[in-house]
Protein backbone atom coordinates (compact mmCIF):
# COMPACT_ATOMS: atom_id res chain seq x y z
CA MET A 1 9.94 -39.62 -9.72
CA ASN A 2 6.45 -38.85 -11.82
CA TYR A 3 5.65 -34.79 -11.22
CA GLN A 4 3.18 -34.98 -13.93
CA GLU A 5 1.45 -37.45 -12.21
CA VAL A 6 1.36 -36.26 -8.51
CA ILE A 7 0.11 -32.87 -9.75
CA ASP A 8 -2.77 -34.20 -12.00
CA GLN A 9 -3.76 -35.73 -8.45
CA GLN A 10 -3.09 -32.99 -6.75
CA ARG A 11 -5.61 -31.48 -9.87
CA GLN A 12 -8.67 -34.15 -9.42
CA PHE A 13 -8.03 -33.59 -5.70
CA PHE A 14 -8.67 -29.94 -6.16
CA ASN A 15 -11.48 -30.21 -8.27
CA THR A 16 -13.43 -32.02 -5.82
CA ASN A 17 -13.97 -29.30 -4.10
CA THR A 18 -12.69 -30.51 -1.11
CA THR A 19 -10.23 -28.15 -0.04
CA LYS A 20 -12.62 -25.48 0.02
CA ASP A 21 -14.11 -27.19 2.96
CA ILE A 22 -13.15 -24.96 5.76
CA SER A 23 -13.20 -27.43 8.59
CA PHE A 24 -10.92 -29.49 5.93
CA ARG A 25 -8.53 -26.84 5.74
CA ILE A 26 -8.64 -26.59 9.38
CA LYS A 27 -8.29 -30.05 9.73
CA GLU A 28 -4.94 -30.01 7.72
CA LEU A 29 -3.22 -27.40 9.35
CA LYS A 30 -4.21 -28.94 12.73
CA ARG A 31 -2.30 -31.83 11.83
CA LEU A 32 0.86 -30.77 10.19
CA LYS A 33 1.40 -28.57 14.14
CA ASN A 34 0.94 -32.11 15.72
CA VAL A 35 3.48 -33.46 13.14
CA LEU A 36 5.74 -30.57 13.71
CA LYS A 37 5.31 -30.73 17.70
CA LYS A 38 5.23 -34.95 17.73
CA ASN A 39 8.96 -34.34 16.01
CA GLU A 40 10.66 -31.34 17.37
CA ALA A 41 13.28 -33.46 18.31
CA LEU A 42 14.59 -34.84 14.99
CA LEU A 43 13.57 -30.80 13.19
CA TYR A 44 16.37 -28.99 15.88
CA ASP A 45 19.22 -32.51 15.64
CA SER A 46 18.42 -31.81 11.46
CA ILE A 47 18.78 -28.38 11.20
CA TYR A 48 21.63 -28.60 13.43
CA LYS A 49 23.70 -30.86 11.37
CA ASP A 50 22.90 -28.23 8.41
CA PHE A 51 24.32 -25.49 10.26
CA LYS A 52 24.81 -25.71 13.80
CA LYS A 53 21.71 -23.89 14.14
CA SER A 54 20.69 -24.07 18.32
CA GLU A 55 17.26 -25.59 19.58
CA PHE A 56 16.70 -21.56 20.98
CA GLU A 57 17.49 -20.24 17.56
CA THR A 58 15.47 -22.46 15.56
CA TYR A 59 12.38 -22.35 18.19
CA THR A 60 13.12 -18.68 18.46
CA THR A 61 13.42 -17.89 14.58
CA GLU A 62 11.34 -20.77 12.71
CA LEU A 63 9.27 -22.61 14.62
CA SER A 64 7.75 -20.34 17.08
CA ILE A 65 6.49 -18.70 13.99
CA ILE A 66 5.19 -21.82 12.02
CA TYR A 67 3.08 -21.78 15.22
CA ASN A 68 2.07 -19.01 15.38
CA GLU A 69 0.89 -18.54 11.48
CA ILE A 70 -0.58 -22.11 12.04
CA ASP A 71 -2.99 -20.39 15.04
CA LEU A 72 -3.41 -17.72 13.31
CA ALA A 73 -5.38 -19.44 9.98
CA VAL A 74 -7.00 -21.61 12.48
CA SER A 75 -8.11 -18.86 14.44
CA LYS A 76 -9.24 -16.72 11.23
CA VAL A 77 -10.03 -18.73 8.36
CA LYS A 78 -13.86 -18.81 8.65
CA LYS A 79 -13.68 -14.81 8.32
CA TRP A 80 -10.94 -14.68 5.57
CA SER A 81 -13.01 -16.90 3.23
CA ARG A 82 -16.33 -15.00 3.81
CA LYS A 83 -17.96 -13.58 0.90
CA LYS A 84 -17.55 -9.36 1.22
CA LYS A 85 -20.49 -6.83 0.06
CA ALA A 86 -18.94 -4.74 -2.06
CA SER A 87 -21.08 -1.51 -2.98
CA THR A 88 -23.25 -1.40 -5.88
CA GLY A 89 -23.47 2.23 -8.34
CA LEU A 90 -26.58 3.85 -9.25
CA THR A 91 -26.46 2.15 -12.91
CA ASN A 92 -26.32 -1.92 -11.09
CA LEU A 93 -29.50 -1.26 -8.86
CA PRO A 94 -31.72 -2.49 -7.83
CA GLY A 95 -28.22 -4.99 -7.94
CA LYS A 96 -25.55 -6.23 -5.26
CA SER A 97 -22.16 -6.69 -5.34
CA TYR A 98 -20.34 -8.89 -3.32
CA ILE A 99 -16.50 -10.74 -4.09
CA ILE A 100 -16.03 -14.24 -3.15
CA PRO A 101 -12.51 -15.59 -2.16
CA GLU A 102 -11.42 -18.67 -3.77
CA PRO A 103 -8.23 -20.91 -4.10
CA TYR A 104 -5.81 -20.76 -6.84
CA GLY A 105 -5.39 -24.07 -7.69
CA THR A 106 -2.57 -26.35 -6.72
CA VAL A 107 0.35 -24.25 -6.16
CA LEU A 108 4.53 -24.63 -6.19
CA VAL A 109 6.22 -23.54 -2.84
CA ILE A 110 9.93 -23.29 -3.75
CA GLY A 111 11.73 -23.19 -0.03
CA ALA A 112 14.79 -20.96 1.03
CA TRP A 113 17.84 -22.68 3.02
CA ASN A 114 18.58 -19.81 5.76
CA TYR A 115 15.62 -20.29 7.86
CA PRO A 116 14.92 -23.36 5.66
CA TYR A 117 11.56 -24.89 7.85
CA GLN A 118 10.12 -21.18 8.52
CA LEU A 119 10.52 -20.01 5.01
CA SER A 120 9.29 -23.23 3.27
CA LEU A 121 5.92 -23.97 5.57
CA CYS A 122 4.71 -20.45 6.50
CA PRO A 123 4.19 -19.87 2.70
CA ALA A 124 2.81 -23.47 2.43
CA ILE A 125 0.28 -22.73 5.71
CA ALA A 126 -1.03 -20.33 3.62
CA ALA A 127 -2.19 -21.87 0.96
CA ILE A 128 -3.59 -24.49 2.82
CA ALA A 129 -5.83 -21.77 4.42
CA ALA A 130 -6.43 -20.58 1.49
CA GLY A 131 -7.54 -23.98 0.25
CA CYS A 132 -5.30 -25.00 -2.95
CA THR A 133 -3.38 -28.07 -3.01
CA VAL A 134 0.54 -27.59 -2.14
CA VAL A 135 3.93 -29.00 -3.58
CA LEU A 136 6.64 -27.83 -1.62
CA LYS A 137 10.18 -28.30 -2.43
CA PRO A 138 12.46 -26.98 -0.19
CA SER A 139 16.22 -25.73 -0.95
CA GLU A 140 18.72 -28.61 -1.39
CA VAL A 141 21.41 -26.96 0.29
CA PRO A 142 20.34 -27.98 3.96
CA SER A 143 20.12 -31.32 2.84
CA ARG A 144 19.18 -32.49 6.64
CA THR A 145 16.10 -30.33 7.04
CA ALA A 146 15.12 -30.74 3.21
CA ALA A 147 14.60 -34.45 4.41
CA THR A 148 12.67 -34.24 7.34
CA MET A 149 10.28 -32.41 5.35
CA ALA A 150 9.84 -34.66 3.17
CA LYS A 151 9.65 -38.08 6.00
CA LEU A 152 7.10 -35.93 8.05
CA ILE A 153 4.94 -34.56 5.12
CA ASN A 154 4.93 -37.43 3.45
CA GLU A 155 4.39 -39.68 6.08
CA ASN A 156 1.61 -37.77 6.98
CA PHE A 157 -0.40 -35.93 3.99
CA ASP A 158 -2.10 -37.89 1.21
CA GLY A 159 0.40 -36.57 -1.77
CA ALA A 160 -2.96 -35.83 -3.72
CA PHE A 161 -3.02 -32.98 -1.17
CA PHE A 162 -0.16 -31.71 0.24
CA LYS A 163 3.56 -33.70 -1.31
CA VAL A 164 7.29 -32.56 -0.80
CA PHE A 165 10.00 -33.14 -3.48
CA GLU A 166 13.88 -32.84 -2.27
CA GLY A 167 16.40 -32.38 -4.90
CA GLY A 168 18.16 -29.34 -6.56
CA VAL A 169 18.39 -27.20 -9.77
CA LYS A 170 17.52 -30.41 -12.34
CA GLU A 171 14.75 -30.93 -10.29
CA THR A 172 13.14 -27.44 -9.70
CA THR A 173 13.66 -27.43 -13.12
CA ASP A 174 11.75 -30.25 -13.99
CA LEU A 175 8.91 -28.84 -11.79
CA LEU A 176 8.52 -25.30 -13.52
CA ASN A 177 8.48 -26.86 -16.88
CA ILE A 178 4.22 -28.32 -15.26
CA LYS A 179 1.57 -25.86 -15.30
CA PHE A 180 0.58 -24.64 -11.30
CA ASP A 181 -2.24 -22.09 -10.79
CA LYS A 182 0.28 -20.12 -8.46
CA ILE A 183 4.20 -20.30 -7.84
CA PHE A 184 6.08 -18.73 -4.58
CA PHE A 185 9.22 -18.68 -4.42
CA THR A 186 11.67 -17.54 -1.68
CA GLY A 187 15.17 -17.03 -2.87
CA SER A 188 18.16 -15.00 -4.56
CA VAL A 189 17.16 -11.77 -7.15
CA PRO A 190 19.20 -14.22 -10.30
CA VAL A 191 16.86 -17.53 -9.35
CA GLY A 192 13.91 -15.26 -8.90
CA LYS A 193 14.21 -14.08 -12.51
CA ILE A 194 14.13 -17.34 -13.75
CA ILE A 195 11.17 -18.52 -12.00
CA TYR A 196 9.45 -15.36 -13.44
CA GLN A 197 10.48 -16.04 -16.64
CA ALA A 198 9.37 -20.28 -16.15
CA ALA A 199 6.23 -19.24 -14.96
CA ALA A 200 5.16 -17.17 -17.73
CA LYS A 201 5.19 -19.37 -20.23
CA HIS A 202 2.54 -20.84 -18.19
CA LEU A 203 1.21 -17.43 -17.89
CA THR A 204 1.14 -18.78 -13.91
CA PRO A 205 1.01 -15.79 -11.11
CA VAL A 206 4.44 -15.57 -9.44
CA THR A 207 5.06 -13.85 -5.73
CA LEU A 208 8.56 -13.95 -5.55
CA GLU A 209 10.40 -13.40 -2.18
CA LEU A 210 14.16 -12.01 -2.94
CA GLY A 211 16.46 -9.63 -0.87
CA GLY A 212 18.59 -6.81 -1.96
CA LYS A 213 21.17 -3.96 0.32
CA SER A 214 19.17 -3.15 3.08
CA PRO A 215 19.98 0.03 4.56
CA ALA A 216 20.77 0.78 8.12
CA ILE A 217 20.87 5.08 8.39
CA ILE A 218 21.94 6.70 11.73
CA THR A 219 21.45 10.33 12.42
CA LYS A 220 23.36 12.10 15.13
CA ASP A 221 20.81 12.99 17.13
CA VAL A 222 19.99 8.66 18.18
CA ASN A 223 20.44 7.13 20.96
CA ILE A 224 23.68 5.84 20.27
CA ASP A 225 24.03 2.65 22.79
CA MET A 226 20.35 1.08 22.09
CA THR A 227 21.02 1.90 18.31
CA ALA A 228 24.07 -0.08 18.33
CA LYS A 229 22.43 -3.04 20.81
CA ARG A 230 19.57 -3.07 18.07
CA LEU A 231 21.47 -3.11 15.06
CA VAL A 232 23.87 -5.82 16.52
CA TRP A 233 21.21 -8.44 16.88
CA GLY A 234 19.39 -7.85 13.83
CA LYS A 235 22.58 -8.31 11.91
CA PHE A 236 23.98 -10.84 13.35
CA LEU A 237 21.01 -13.09 14.39
CA ASN A 238 21.70 -16.56 12.03
CA ALA A 239 25.36 -15.37 11.52
CA GLY A 240 23.45 -12.37 9.21
CA GLN A 241 22.38 -14.86 7.05
CA THR A 242 18.82 -13.21 6.75
CA CYS A 243 17.63 -11.50 3.82
CA ILE A 244 15.95 -8.59 6.26
CA ALA A 245 19.49 -8.12 8.49
CA PRO A 246 20.50 -4.47 7.81
CA ASP A 247 23.02 -5.28 4.77
CA TYR A 248 25.39 -1.28 5.39
CA VAL A 249 24.95 1.13 7.67
CA LEU A 250 24.79 4.64 6.65
CA VAL A 251 26.10 6.92 9.87
CA GLN A 252 26.07 10.48 10.20
CA SER A 253 29.52 11.30 10.57
CA ASP A 254 29.51 13.13 13.49
CA ILE A 255 28.80 10.46 15.58
CA LYS A 256 30.30 7.44 13.50
CA ASP A 257 33.23 6.90 16.30
CA LYS A 258 31.00 6.82 19.02
CA PHE A 259 28.35 4.36 17.06
CA LEU A 260 31.57 2.10 16.55
CA LEU A 261 32.97 1.88 19.96
CA ALA A 262 29.43 1.39 20.63
CA VAL A 263 29.38 -1.49 18.19
CA LYS A 264 32.24 -3.07 19.66
CA LYS A 265 31.05 -3.41 23.48
CA TYR A 266 27.90 -5.21 22.07
CA ILE A 267 29.69 -7.63 19.46
CA GLU A 268 32.07 -8.17 22.81
CA ARG A 269 29.25 -8.48 24.91
CA SER A 270 27.22 -11.11 22.90
CA ASP A 271 30.38 -13.14 22.87
CA TYR A 272 28.86 -14.73 19.01
CA ASN A 273 29.58 -18.58 19.19
CA VAL A 274 28.37 -21.66 18.43
CA ASP A 275 28.65 -23.17 21.75
CA ASN A 276 26.71 -20.24 23.26
CA GLN A 277 23.81 -21.39 20.97
CA ASN A 278 23.17 -17.51 19.24
CA TYR A 279 25.59 -18.43 16.06
CA THR A 280 25.97 -20.60 12.83
CA GLN A 281 28.13 -22.09 10.46
CA ILE A 282 27.88 -20.36 7.43
CA ILE A 283 25.73 -22.62 5.66
CA ASN A 284 28.61 -24.22 2.66
CA ASP A 285 31.71 -23.65 1.48
CA LYS A 286 30.52 -21.77 -1.66
CA ASN A 287 29.24 -19.32 0.93
CA PHE A 288 32.35 -18.92 3.44
CA ASP A 289 34.37 -18.45 0.00
CA ARG A 290 31.94 -15.76 -1.36
CA LEU A 291 31.41 -13.83 2.08
CA LYS A 292 35.89 -13.89 2.82
CA ASP A 293 36.46 -12.46 -0.77
CA MET A 294 34.60 -9.48 0.60
CA ILE A 295 36.42 -8.48 3.28
CA ASP A 296 39.13 -5.93 2.46
CA ASP A 297 41.91 -6.77 5.20
CA ASP A 298 42.47 -3.00 4.82
CA LYS A 299 38.83 -1.92 6.34
CA ILE A 300 38.48 -4.29 9.00
CA TYR A 301 37.93 -2.24 12.37
CA LEU A 302 36.71 -5.65 13.91
CA GLY A 303 36.58 -9.60 13.45
CA GLY A 304 37.39 -10.66 9.79
CA ASP A 305 39.66 -14.11 11.64
CA CYS A 306 38.07 -16.98 8.91
CA ASN A 307 37.81 -20.31 9.41
CA LYS A 308 37.18 -22.19 6.71
CA GLU A 309 37.37 -26.02 8.17
CA GLU A 310 34.23 -24.88 10.60
CA ARG A 311 32.64 -22.41 8.04
CA ILE A 312 32.74 -19.88 11.18
CA ILE A 313 32.82 -15.96 10.23
CA PRO A 314 32.96 -14.11 13.05
CA PRO A 315 31.17 -11.09 13.21
CA THR A 316 32.91 -8.67 10.88
CA ILE A 317 32.76 -4.83 10.80
CA LEU A 318 34.26 -2.52 7.90
CA ASN A 319 35.57 0.92 8.18
CA ASP A 320 35.29 3.50 5.58
CA VAL A 321 33.76 1.78 3.10
CA GLU A 322 32.63 3.47 -0.50
CA PHE A 323 29.81 2.64 -2.63
CA SER A 324 32.52 1.36 -4.96
CA ASP A 325 33.64 -1.70 -2.61
CA LYS A 326 33.56 -5.04 -3.55
CA VAL A 327 31.48 -5.59 -0.37
CA MET A 328 29.39 -3.29 -2.36
CA GLN A 329 27.95 -4.93 -5.32
CA ASP A 330 25.81 -6.93 -3.87
CA GLU A 331 23.64 -8.33 -0.99
CA ILE A 332 26.40 -9.77 1.91
CA PHE A 333 24.17 -12.34 3.13
CA GLY A 334 27.01 -13.18 5.81
CA PRO A 335 28.09 -11.54 8.92
CA ILE A 336 30.44 -8.69 8.04
CA LEU A 337 28.77 -4.88 8.16
CA PRO A 338 30.08 -2.39 6.18
CA VAL A 339 29.73 1.05 7.75
CA LEU A 340 29.82 4.14 5.34
CA THR A 341 29.11 7.72 6.83
CA PHE A 342 26.77 10.75 5.41
CA GLU A 343 26.31 14.20 6.36
CA THR A 344 22.69 15.46 5.63
CA ILE A 345 19.68 12.94 4.94
CA ASN A 346 19.58 13.95 1.89
CA GLU A 347 22.94 12.91 0.96
CA ALA A 348 21.80 9.56 2.79
CA ILE A 349 18.77 9.02 0.71
CA LYS A 350 20.55 9.68 -2.67
CA LYS A 351 22.90 7.33 -1.76
CA VAL A 352 20.81 4.36 -0.58
CA ASN A 353 18.18 5.74 -3.97
CA ASN A 354 21.24 5.05 -6.28
CA LEU A 355 20.43 1.11 -5.93
CA ALA A 356 18.23 -1.02 -6.54
CA LYS A 357 15.34 -1.33 -3.74
CA PRO A 358 15.98 -2.49 -0.93
CA LEU A 359 13.71 -5.49 0.62
CA SER A 360 14.20 -3.50 4.16
CA CYS A 361 14.86 -0.57 5.04
CA TYR A 362 15.67 1.09 9.01
CA VAL A 363 16.07 4.49 9.88
CA PHE A 364 17.06 4.80 13.64
CA THR A 365 16.34 9.45 14.58
CA LYS A 366 14.58 11.17 16.73
CA SER A 367 13.60 14.19 14.28
CA SER A 368 10.54 13.48 12.76
CA VAL A 369 11.24 14.98 9.82
CA VAL A 370 13.86 12.52 8.66
CA LYS A 371 11.72 10.09 9.16
CA LYS A 372 9.31 11.30 7.27
CA LYS A 373 11.75 12.11 4.50
CA VAL A 374 13.30 8.47 4.23
CA LEU A 375 9.68 7.06 4.19
CA ASN A 376 8.46 9.07 1.77
CA GLU A 377 11.56 9.38 -0.79
CA ILE A 378 12.98 5.72 -0.20
CA SER A 379 10.91 2.72 -1.80
CA PHE A 380 11.34 -0.47 -0.17
CA GLY A 381 9.40 -3.71 0.57
CA GLY A 382 8.93 -2.87 4.09
CA GLY A 383 11.40 -1.77 7.72
CA ALA A 384 11.69 -0.29 11.01
CA ILE A 385 11.88 2.80 12.45
CA ASN A 386 14.16 2.67 15.78
CA ASP A 387 15.24 -1.15 15.38
CA ALA A 388 15.52 -3.66 12.40
CA VAL A 389 14.13 -7.08 11.32
CA MET A 390 11.62 -7.08 13.74
CA HIS A 391 8.57 -6.13 11.37
CA PHE A 392 8.79 -9.53 10.29
CA THR A 393 7.33 -10.54 13.54
CA GLU A 394 4.19 -8.52 13.28
CA HIS A 395 1.55 -10.95 11.35
CA THR A 396 -0.90 -8.12 10.61
CA LEU A 397 2.17 -6.19 8.18
CA PRO A 398 2.81 -7.60 4.68
CA PHE A 399 5.70 -9.19 3.89
CA GLY A 400 7.31 -8.87 0.64
CA GLY A 401 9.80 -7.00 -1.47
CA VAL A 402 9.28 -4.09 -4.54
CA GLY A 403 11.49 -3.78 -7.43
CA ASP A 404 14.45 -5.84 -7.57
CA SER A 405 13.34 -7.38 -3.57
CA GLY A 406 10.21 -8.75 -4.57
CA ILE A 407 7.04 -9.43 -6.28
CA GLY A 408 3.86 -9.85 -3.69
CA SER A 409 3.41 -10.45 0.03
CA TYR A 410 2.47 -12.21 2.81
CA HIS A 411 2.41 -13.44 6.73
CA GLY A 412 -1.10 -13.79 8.51
CA LYS A 413 -3.85 -12.18 5.90
CA TYR A 414 -1.61 -11.74 3.38
CA GLY A 415 -0.63 -15.21 2.88
CA PHE A 416 -3.95 -16.26 2.59
CA ASP A 417 -4.17 -13.04 0.24
CA THR A 418 -1.49 -14.13 -1.91
CA PHE A 419 -2.69 -17.99 -2.52
CA SER A 420 -6.38 -16.55 -3.40
CA HIS A 421 -8.39 -14.72 -6.49
CA PHE A 422 -11.16 -12.81 -5.20
CA LYS A 423 -13.92 -13.47 -7.35
CA SER A 424 -16.00 -10.13 -8.16
CA VAL A 425 -19.85 -11.14 -8.83
CA LEU A 426 -22.73 -8.36 -9.12
CA GLN A 427 -25.93 -10.34 -9.07
CA LYS A 428 -29.58 -8.94 -9.97
CA PRO A 429 -33.09 -9.48 -9.36
CA PHE A 430 -35.99 -10.85 -12.52
CA TRP A 431 -38.68 -7.87 -11.55
CA ILE A 432 -37.42 -5.05 -13.12
CA GLU A 433 -35.11 -3.70 -16.22
CA PRO A 434 -34.57 -0.09 -16.67
CA ASN A 435 -35.01 0.02 -20.57
CA ILE A 436 -32.18 2.57 -21.12
CA LYS A 437 -29.60 0.92 -21.87
CA TYR A 438 -31.37 -0.72 -25.31
CA ALA A 439 -31.71 0.35 -28.18
CA PRO A 440 -33.76 1.91 -29.26
CA TYR A 441 -30.90 5.07 -28.89
CA SER A 442 -31.86 8.91 -28.72
CA PRO A 443 -30.53 11.90 -27.49
CA GLY A 444 -32.57 11.71 -24.29
CA LYS A 445 -31.70 8.68 -23.61
CA LEU A 446 -28.01 10.08 -23.38
CA LYS A 447 -28.92 13.36 -21.58
CA LEU A 448 -30.52 11.33 -19.13
CA LEU A 449 -27.30 8.89 -18.86
CA LYS A 450 -25.33 11.07 -18.55
CA ARG A 451 -26.42 12.23 -15.70
CA ILE A 452 -26.58 9.16 -14.12
CA ILE A 453 -23.45 8.30 -14.65
CA GLY A 454 -21.55 11.39 -14.75
């Protein structure tokens, strides 16, 4: 496949200004939704074959989010695209200032494997809403979902506007050697660094949605039962293969034993099992082996029985964990939850801040003082108070990381913004022009300028 030829075709199409027509964007977004709706059975079958994700979880965590993003963009893109007035200072009166959102151009979206439909198509939806042409490279790890997206999009869209390329490291590398106007990547920190370096050669702006060790801090004044219920759901959704899943728990030592009992109760009550449509396989043998190697048998509180043939690791709780343990050295990205303790909130904050800035942070507390301290003193991409993961569902909140956990954000209007350049314009009439800025200069002019400018 000649990638350069396709990107050249997309540039030519973009330069016709067709994608800047709001009605065109709306038509193509509706087309995408219709294609997905008509082929839901194929989408469900493909993802189940990749890692046994149920129809229920595929709809709730993938397709429903995609549909909502499309519906929001269709209803709001006209408003988002309007010229916006800006104030004009005394220096430029009687001029007027405004800002015009314009699409970056031809963009590359590189998707992730853990939510293969959502994390590929939602950035593409944002790019289409902004008026860009799109090259999508889904993750090759879930090969059937990648093939399905390629089939549905390439058969229903003009490749000069929206094109999917399948492939692995070589194909991605070849694409990165070509100049794009914007690159959007979702994945790991090490690969994110490679993407960033490749983009820098072309001075291409990037959005990097990465990960990290997202903490859940639990103080002794919480409703333990509700805390455990929400944490267990957020952690073991998709078998823990979620970038914003609580990576580890810091629980105040006074309530650790009660908390562990509550967690055990909700894990057992949920009866996590692929046959129950509430659990998935680990995506491949490589990740299975990586996760199994993190489990210290001496610290297992619950779970730990791994089935390599089926690639199933049950919800596993590790107790009495230290920050020096192997499970605390890298993002887990699986169904293993280390539990650590702290005595004071200052101690907990210090421990979190000794690690890289996380993508998410969750604090469970009734104390307004604790809440304020955590929000003020820990830097993280986004998070929740007394809940986990659910902040991702709010399109009014930008989703993205900070530091090692990412650059930039998207969702809703923020997705439109991330694929748009905001062009600043000052407009002035011809009928008047004060001579104060023109030569010859004089002490009087300088004095007047100082009064005007300050």
